[in-house]
């Protein structure tokens, strides 16, 4: 048995570039890797069964935290008199650059980005919090940043999609309808 959590959006699906976090025995992963590579690149063996989902949970928590940090940086820039769009165009070239920053810069603002991914982000954060609570863990400082991201004033940071609205953008980084693949050998 394997689990293969996927990370990517419609653009990655079309390009055959989904990231797969695969959990399972070495021999099972080796047997199915050619199939997984037909739509995923990279295919990363991350441990035993269930590890793929756990890596994705950590990824999703960090993704939400990065959005929160970028929202705070945008607010700092505003306080310093820097235009938000200008700041977001410049930051991906600095030492603090990250993947989500480039995606936010392409949208022009944190609120534009979160309006596109908010439904997925809310779902993922809820799953991360629930899973961590179930195992008796805590998110540490990630919790603080995620809470700040979720509680931010919508006029300053977020414009979340109402999950009941069924409004989904063409851009959905790290989440889409298929969230994992289970393989029984």
PDB file of C-alpha atoms in Angstrom:
ATOM      1  CA  UNK A   1       0.000   0.000   0.000  1.00  0.00           C
ATOM      2  CA  UNK A   2       1.156   3.537  -0.778  1.00  0.00           C
ATOM      3  CA  UNK A   3      -0.099   7.016  -0.161  1.00  0.00           C
ATOM      4  CA  UNK A   4       0.801   9.738  -2.615  1.00  0.00           C
ATOM      5  CA  UNK A   5      -0.260  13.235  -1.624  1.00  0.00           C
ATOM      6  CA  UNK A   6      -0.156  15.632  -4.532  1.00  0.00           C
ATOM      7  CA  UNK A   7       0.890  19.246  -4.675  1.00  0.00           C
ATOM      8  CA  UNK A   8       0.152  21.446  -7.636  1.00  0.00           C
ATOM      9  CA  UNK A   9      -2.572  23.125  -9.577  1.00  0.00           C
ATOM     10  CA  UNK A  10      -4.260  22.839 -12.943  1.00  0.00           C
ATOM     11  CA  UNK A  11      -1.230  24.351 -14.689  1.00  0.00           C
ATOM     12  CA  UNK A  12       0.968  21.638 -13.133  1.00  0.00           C
ATOM     13  CA  UNK A  13      -1.483  18.909 -14.140  1.00  0.00           C
ATOM     14  CA  UNK A  14      -1.404  20.109 -17.736  1.00  0.00           C
ATOM     15  CA  UNK A  15       2.409  20.184 -17.715  1.00  0.00           C
ATOM     16  CA  UNK A  16       2.815  16.799 -15.949  1.00  0.00           C
ATOM     17  CA  UNK A  17       4.588  18.569 -13.091  1.00  0.00           C
ATOM     18  CA  UNK A  18       2.578  17.611 -10.025  1.00  0.00           C
ATOM     19  CA  UNK A  19       4.724  17.036  -6.971  1.00  0.00           C
ATOM     20  CA  UNK A  20       3.975  13.707  -5.304  1.00  0.00           C
ATOM     21  CA  UNK A  21       4.884  13.005  -1.686  1.00  0.00           C
ATOM     22  CA  UNK A  22       4.844   9.195  -1.614  1.00  0.00           C
ATOM     23  CA  UNK A  23       4.715   7.041   1.492  1.00  0.00           C
ATOM     24  CA  UNK A  24       5.258   3.282   1.399  1.00  0.00           C
ATOM     25  CA  UNK A  25       7.763   0.458   1.353  1.00  0.00           C
ATOM     26  CA  UNK A  26      10.785   0.932  -0.923  1.00  0.00           C
ATOM     27  CA  UNK A  27       9.857  -1.976  -3.210  1.00  0.00           C
ATOM     28  CA  UNK A  28       6.242  -0.836  -3.596  1.00  0.00           C
ATOM     29  CA  UNK A  29       7.319   2.716  -4.429  1.00  0.00           C
ATOM     30  CA  UNK A  30       9.854   1.406  -6.959  1.00  0.00           C
ATOM     31  CA  UNK A  31       7.166  -0.745  -8.662  1.00  0.00           C
ATOM     32  CA  UNK A  32       4.691   2.097  -9.151  1.00  0.00           C
ATOM     33  CA  UNK A  33       7.122   4.969  -9.730  1.00  0.00           C
ATOM     34  CA  UNK A  34       6.883   4.716 -13.549  1.00  0.00           C
ATOM     35  CA  UNK A  35       3.108   5.149 -13.305  1.00  0.00           C
ATOM     36  CA  UNK A  36       3.432   8.032 -10.848  1.00  0.00           C
ATOM     37  CA  UNK A  37       6.039   9.723 -13.047  1.00  0.00           C
ATOM     38  CA  UNK A  38       3.577   9.689 -15.950  1.00  0.00           C
ATOM     39  CA  UNK A  39       1.855  12.679 -14.341  1.00  0.00           C
ATOM     40  CA  UNK A  40       4.120  13.728 -11.471  1.00  0.00           C
ATOM     41  CA  UNK A  41       7.548  15.279 -11.322  1.00  0.00           C
ATOM     42  CA  UNK A  42       9.105  15.156  -8.851  1.00  0.00           C
ATOM     43  CA  UNK A  43       7.983  11.925  -7.215  1.00  0.00           C
ATOM     44  CA  UNK A  44       9.465  12.037  -3.711  1.00  0.00           C
ATOM     45  CA  UNK A  45       9.590   8.933  -1.510  1.00  0.00           C
ATOM     46  CA  UNK A  46       9.191  10.444   1.967  1.00  0.00           C
ATOM     47  CA  UNK A  47       8.837   7.402   4.236  1.00  0.00           C
ATOM     48  CA  UNK A  48       6.384   4.704   5.210  1.00  0.00           C
ATOM     49  CA  UNK A  49       2.666   4.605   4.388  1.00  0.00           C
ATOM     50  CA  UNK A  50       1.052   7.792   5.627  1.00  0.00           C
ATOM     51  CA  UNK A  51       4.223   9.865   5.379  1.00  0.00           C
ATOM     52  CA  UNK A  52       3.056  11.411   2.102  1.00  0.00           C
ATOM     53  CA  UNK A  53      -0.010  12.843   3.797  1.00  0.00           C
ATOM     54  CA  UNK A  54       2.034  14.036   6.780  1.00  0.00           C
ATOM     55  CA  UNK A  55       4.532  15.833   4.525  1.00  0.00           C
ATOM     56  CA  UNK A  56       1.635  17.505   2.736  1.00  0.00           C
ATOM     57  CA  UNK A  57       0.188  18.635   6.084  1.00  0.00           C
ATOM     58  CA  UNK A  58       3.512  20.250   7.000  1.00  0.00           C
ATOM     59  CA  UNK A  59       3.671  21.842   3.542  1.00  0.00           C
ATOM     60  CA  UNK A  60       0.153  23.245   3.874  1.00  0.00           C
ATOM     61  CA  UNK A  61       0.847  24.673   7.333  1.00  0.00           C
ATOM     62  CA  UNK A  62       3.978  26.380   6.042  1.00  0.00           C
ATOM     63  CA  UNK A  63       2.108  27.650   2.970  1.00  0.00           C
ATOM     64  CA  UNK A  64      -0.550  29.301   5.167  1.00  0.00           C
ATOM     65  CA  UNK A  65       2.128  30.736   7.457  1.00  0.00           C
ATOM     66  CA  UNK A  66       4.048  32.184   4.504  1.00  0.00           C
ATOM     67  CA  UNK A  67       0.904  33.935   3.304  1.00  0.00           C
ATOM     68  CA  UNK A  68       0.456  35.377   6.794  1.00  0.00           C
ATOM     69  CA  UNK A  69       4.051  36.573   6.875  1.00  0.00           C
ATOM     70  CA  UNK A  70       3.734  38.131   3.426  1.00  0.00           C
ATOM     71  CA  UNK A  71       0.565  39.921   4.513  1.00  0.00           C
ATOM     72  CA  UNK A  72       2.467  41.352   7.473  1.00  0.00           C
ATOM     73  CA  UNK A  73       5.384  42.354   5.209  1.00  0.00           C
ATOM     74  CA  UNK A  74       2.943  44.094   2.855  1.00  0.00           C
ATOM     75  CA  UNK A  75       1.516  45.979   5.841  1.00  0.00           C
ATOM     76  CA  UNK A  76       5.038  46.933   6.933  1.00  0.00           C
ATOM     77  CA  UNK A  77       5.729  48.174   3.413  1.00  0.00           C
ATOM     78  CA  UNK A  78       2.542  50.253   3.498  1.00  0.00           C
ATOM     79  CA  UNK A  79       3.636  51.766   6.824  1.00  0.00           C
ATOM     80  CA  UNK A  80       6.984  52.613   5.244  1.00  0.00           C
ATOM     81  CA  UNK A  81       5.262  54.289   2.296  1.00  0.00           C
ATOM     82  CA  UNK A  82       5.921  51.548  -0.260  1.00  0.00           C
ATOM     83  CA  UNK A  83       3.248  50.638  -2.790  1.00  0.00           C
ATOM     84  CA  UNK A  84       2.095  47.060  -2.137  1.00  0.00           C
ATOM     85  CA  UNK A  85       2.314  45.908  -5.752  1.00  0.00           C
ATOM     86  CA  UNK A  86       5.799  47.420  -6.077  1.00  0.00           C
ATOM     87  CA  UNK A  87       6.933  45.691  -2.883  1.00  0.00           C
ATOM     88  CA  UNK A  88       5.588  42.332  -4.062  1.00  0.00           C
ATOM     89  CA  UNK A  89       7.340  42.692  -7.415  1.00  0.00           C
ATOM     90  CA  UNK A  90      10.658  43.416  -5.676  1.00  0.00           C
ATOM     91  CA  UNK A  91      10.644  40.882  -2.823  1.00  0.00           C
ATOM     92  CA  UNK A  92      10.937  37.718  -4.983  1.00  0.00           C
ATOM     93  CA  UNK A  93      14.437  38.909  -5.920  1.00  0.00           C
ATOM     94  CA  UNK A  94      15.597  39.293  -2.322  1.00  0.00           C
ATOM     95  CA  UNK A  95      16.922  36.837   0.210  1.00  0.00           C
ATOM     96  CA  UNK A  96      13.435  36.180   1.618  1.00  0.00           C
ATOM     97  CA  UNK A  97      12.078  34.865  -1.692  1.00  0.00           C
ATOM     98  CA  UNK A  98       9.832  31.793  -1.636  1.00  0.00           C
ATOM     99  CA  UNK A  99       7.532  30.029  -4.086  1.00  0.00           C
ATOM    100  CA  UNK A 100       4.328  31.495  -2.673  1.00  0.00           C
ATOM    101  CA  UNK A 101       5.805  34.993  -2.824  1.00  0.00           C
ATOM    102  CA  UNK A 102       6.198  34.709  -6.588  1.00  0.00           C
ATOM    103  CA  UNK A 103       2.599  33.539  -6.893  1.00  0.00           C
ATOM    104  CA  UNK A 104       1.353  36.431  -4.757  1.00  0.00           C
ATOM    105  CA  UNK A 105       3.462  38.903  -6.739  1.00  0.00           C
ATOM    106  CA  UNK A 106       1.933  37.576  -9.962  1.00  0.00           C
ATOM    107  CA  UNK A 107      -1.535  38.322  -8.524  1.00  0.00           C
ATOM    108  CA  UNK A 108      -0.484  41.801  -7.378  1.00  0.00           C
ATOM    109  CA  UNK A 109      -1.547  41.494  -3.746  1.00  0.00           C
ATOM    110  CA  UNK A 110      -2.037  39.042  -0.919  1.00  0.00           C
ATOM    111  CA  UNK A 111      -5.793  39.638  -1.035  1.00  0.00           C
ATOM    112  CA  UNK A 112      -5.980  38.827  -4.758  1.00  0.00           C
ATOM    113  CA  UNK A 113      -4.042  35.624  -4.165  1.00  0.00           C
ATOM    114  CA  UNK A 114      -6.070  34.546  -1.141  1.00  0.00           C
ATOM    115  CA  UNK A 115      -9.316  35.244  -2.941  1.00  0.00           C
ATOM    116  CA  UNK A 116      -8.177  32.661  -5.493  1.00  0.00           C
ATOM    117  CA  UNK A 117      -6.975  30.040  -3.001  1.00  0.00           C
ATOM    118  CA  UNK A 118      -8.903  30.931   0.151  1.00  0.00           C
ATOM    119  CA  UNK A 119     -11.332  28.025  -0.001  1.00  0.00           C
ATOM    120  CA  UNK A 120      -8.486  25.531  -0.329  1.00  0.00           C
ATOM    121  CA  UNK A 121      -6.389  27.337   2.253  1.00  0.00           C
ATOM    122  CA  UNK A 122      -9.182  27.278   4.843  1.00  0.00           C
ATOM    123  CA  UNK A 123      -9.790  23.570   4.229  1.00  0.00           C
ATOM    124  CA  UNK A 124      -6.104  22.699   4.463  1.00  0.00           C
ATOM    125  CA  UNK A 125      -5.521  24.718   7.632  1.00  0.00           C
ATOM    126  CA  UNK A 126      -8.513  23.036   9.283  1.00  0.00           C
ATOM    127  CA  UNK A 127      -7.135  19.585   8.374  1.00  0.00           C
ATOM    128  CA  UNK A 128      -3.649  20.477   9.646  1.00  0.00           C
ATOM    129  CA  UNK A 129      -5.002  21.806  12.962  1.00  0.00           C
ATOM    130  CA  UNK A 130      -7.252  18.784  13.448  1.00  0.00           C
ATOM    131  CA  UNK A 131      -4.536  16.263  12.630  1.00  0.00           C
ATOM    132  CA  UNK A 132      -1.964  17.912  14.874  1.00  0.00           C
ATOM    133  CA  UNK A 133      -4.513  18.026  17.719  1.00  0.00           C
ATOM    134  CA  UNK A 134      -5.351  14.340  17.140  1.00  0.00           C
ATOM    135  CA  UNK A 135      -1.713  13.348  17.643  1.00  0.00           C
ATOM    136  CA  UNK A 136      -1.328  15.602  20.679  1.00  0.00           C
ATOM    137  CA  UNK A 137       1.097  17.955  18.953  1.00  0.00           C
ATOM    138  CA  UNK A 138       1.155  21.670  18.367  1.00  0.00           C
ATOM    139  CA  UNK A 139       2.088  23.886  15.456  1.00  0.00           C
ATOM    140  CA  UNK A 140       4.414  26.063  17.519  1.00  0.00           C
ATOM    141  CA  UNK A 141       5.119  29.425  15.953  1.00  0.00           C
ATOM    142  CA  UNK A 142       3.350  28.292  12.763  1.00  0.00           C
ATOM    143  CA  UNK A 143       0.102  28.474  14.764  1.00  0.00           C
ATOM    144  CA  UNK A 144       0.758  32.122  15.636  1.00  0.00           C
ATOM    145  CA  UNK A 145       1.404  33.077  12.017  1.00  0.00           C
ATOM    146  CA  UNK A 146      -1.512  31.021  10.679  1.00  0.00           C
ATOM    147  CA  UNK A 147      -3.832  32.613  13.251  1.00  0.00           C
ATOM    148  CA  UNK A 148      -2.594  36.049  12.210  1.00  0.00           C
ATOM    149  CA  UNK A 149      -3.239  35.201   8.578  1.00  0.00           C
ATOM    150  CA  UNK A 150      -6.745  33.967   9.345  1.00  0.00           C
ATOM    151  CA  UNK A 151      -7.652  36.869  11.629  1.00  0.00           C
ATOM    152  CA  UNK A 152      -6.262  39.623   9.423  1.00  0.00           C
ATOM    153  CA  UNK A 153      -8.509  42.533   8.588  1.00  0.00           C
ATOM    154  CA  UNK A 154     -10.050  41.676   5.214  1.00  0.00           C
ATOM    155  CA  UNK A 155      -9.628  45.237   3.968  1.00  0.00           C
ATOM    156  CA  UNK A 156      -5.888  44.982   4.591  1.00  0.00           C
ATOM    157  CA  UNK A 157      -5.061  41.361   3.798  1.00  0.00           C
ATOM    158  CA  UNK A 158      -7.629  38.757   2.946  1.00  0.00           C
ATOM    159  CA  UNK A 159     -10.637  38.330   0.773  1.00  0.00           C
ATOM    160  CA  UNK A 160     -11.449  34.673   1.319  1.00  0.00           C
ATOM    161  CA  UNK A 161     -13.704  32.758  -0.990  1.00  0.00           C
ATOM    162  CA  UNK A 162     -16.910  31.612   0.666  1.00  0.00           C
ATOM    163  CA  UNK A 163     -16.712  27.790   0.568  1.00  0.00           C
ATOM    164  CA  UNK A 164     -20.459  27.628  -0.109  1.00  0.00           C
ATOM    165  CA  UNK A 165     -20.092  29.791  -3.222  1.00  0.00           C
ATOM    166  CA  UNK A 166     -18.321  27.054  -5.209  1.00  0.00           C
ATOM    167  CA  UNK A 167     -16.117  29.776  -6.692  1.00  0.00           C
ATOM    168  CA  UNK A 168     -12.797  28.293  -7.755  1.00  0.00           C
ATOM    169  CA  UNK A 169     -10.073  30.132  -9.608  1.00  0.00           C
ATOM    170  CA  UNK A 170      -7.999  28.620 -12.368  1.00  0.00           C
ATOM    171  CA  UNK A 171      -5.004  29.056 -10.061  1.00  0.00           C
ATOM    172  CA  UNK A 172      -4.938  26.772  -7.042  1.00  0.00           C
ATOM    173  CA  UNK A 173      -1.406  26.289  -5.765  1.00  0.00           C
ATOM    174  CA  UNK A 174      -0.837  23.021  -3.936  1.00  0.00           C
ATOM    175  CA  UNK A 175      -4.433  21.889  -3.889  1.00  0.00           C
ATOM    176  CA  UNK A 176      -7.086  20.658  -6.211  1.00  0.00           C
ATOM    177  CA  UNK A 177      -9.828  18.097  -6.207  1.00  0.00           C
ATOM    178  CA  UNK A 178      -7.526  15.059  -6.089  1.00  0.00           C
ATOM    179  CA  UNK A 179      -5.551  15.336  -2.864  1.00  0.00           C
ATOM    180  CA  UNK A 180      -4.085  11.881  -2.632  1.00  0.00           C
ATOM    181  CA  UNK A 181      -3.751   8.531  -4.313  1.00  0.00           C
ATOM    182  CA  UNK A 182      -3.817   5.251  -2.439  1.00  0.00           C
ATOM    183  CA  UNK A 183      -2.248   2.212  -4.095  1.00  0.00           C
ATOM    184  CA  UNK A 184      -2.826  -1.330  -2.841  1.00  0.00           C
ATOM    185  CA  UNK A 185      -0.238  -3.789  -4.127  1.00  0.00           C
TER     186      UNK A 185
END
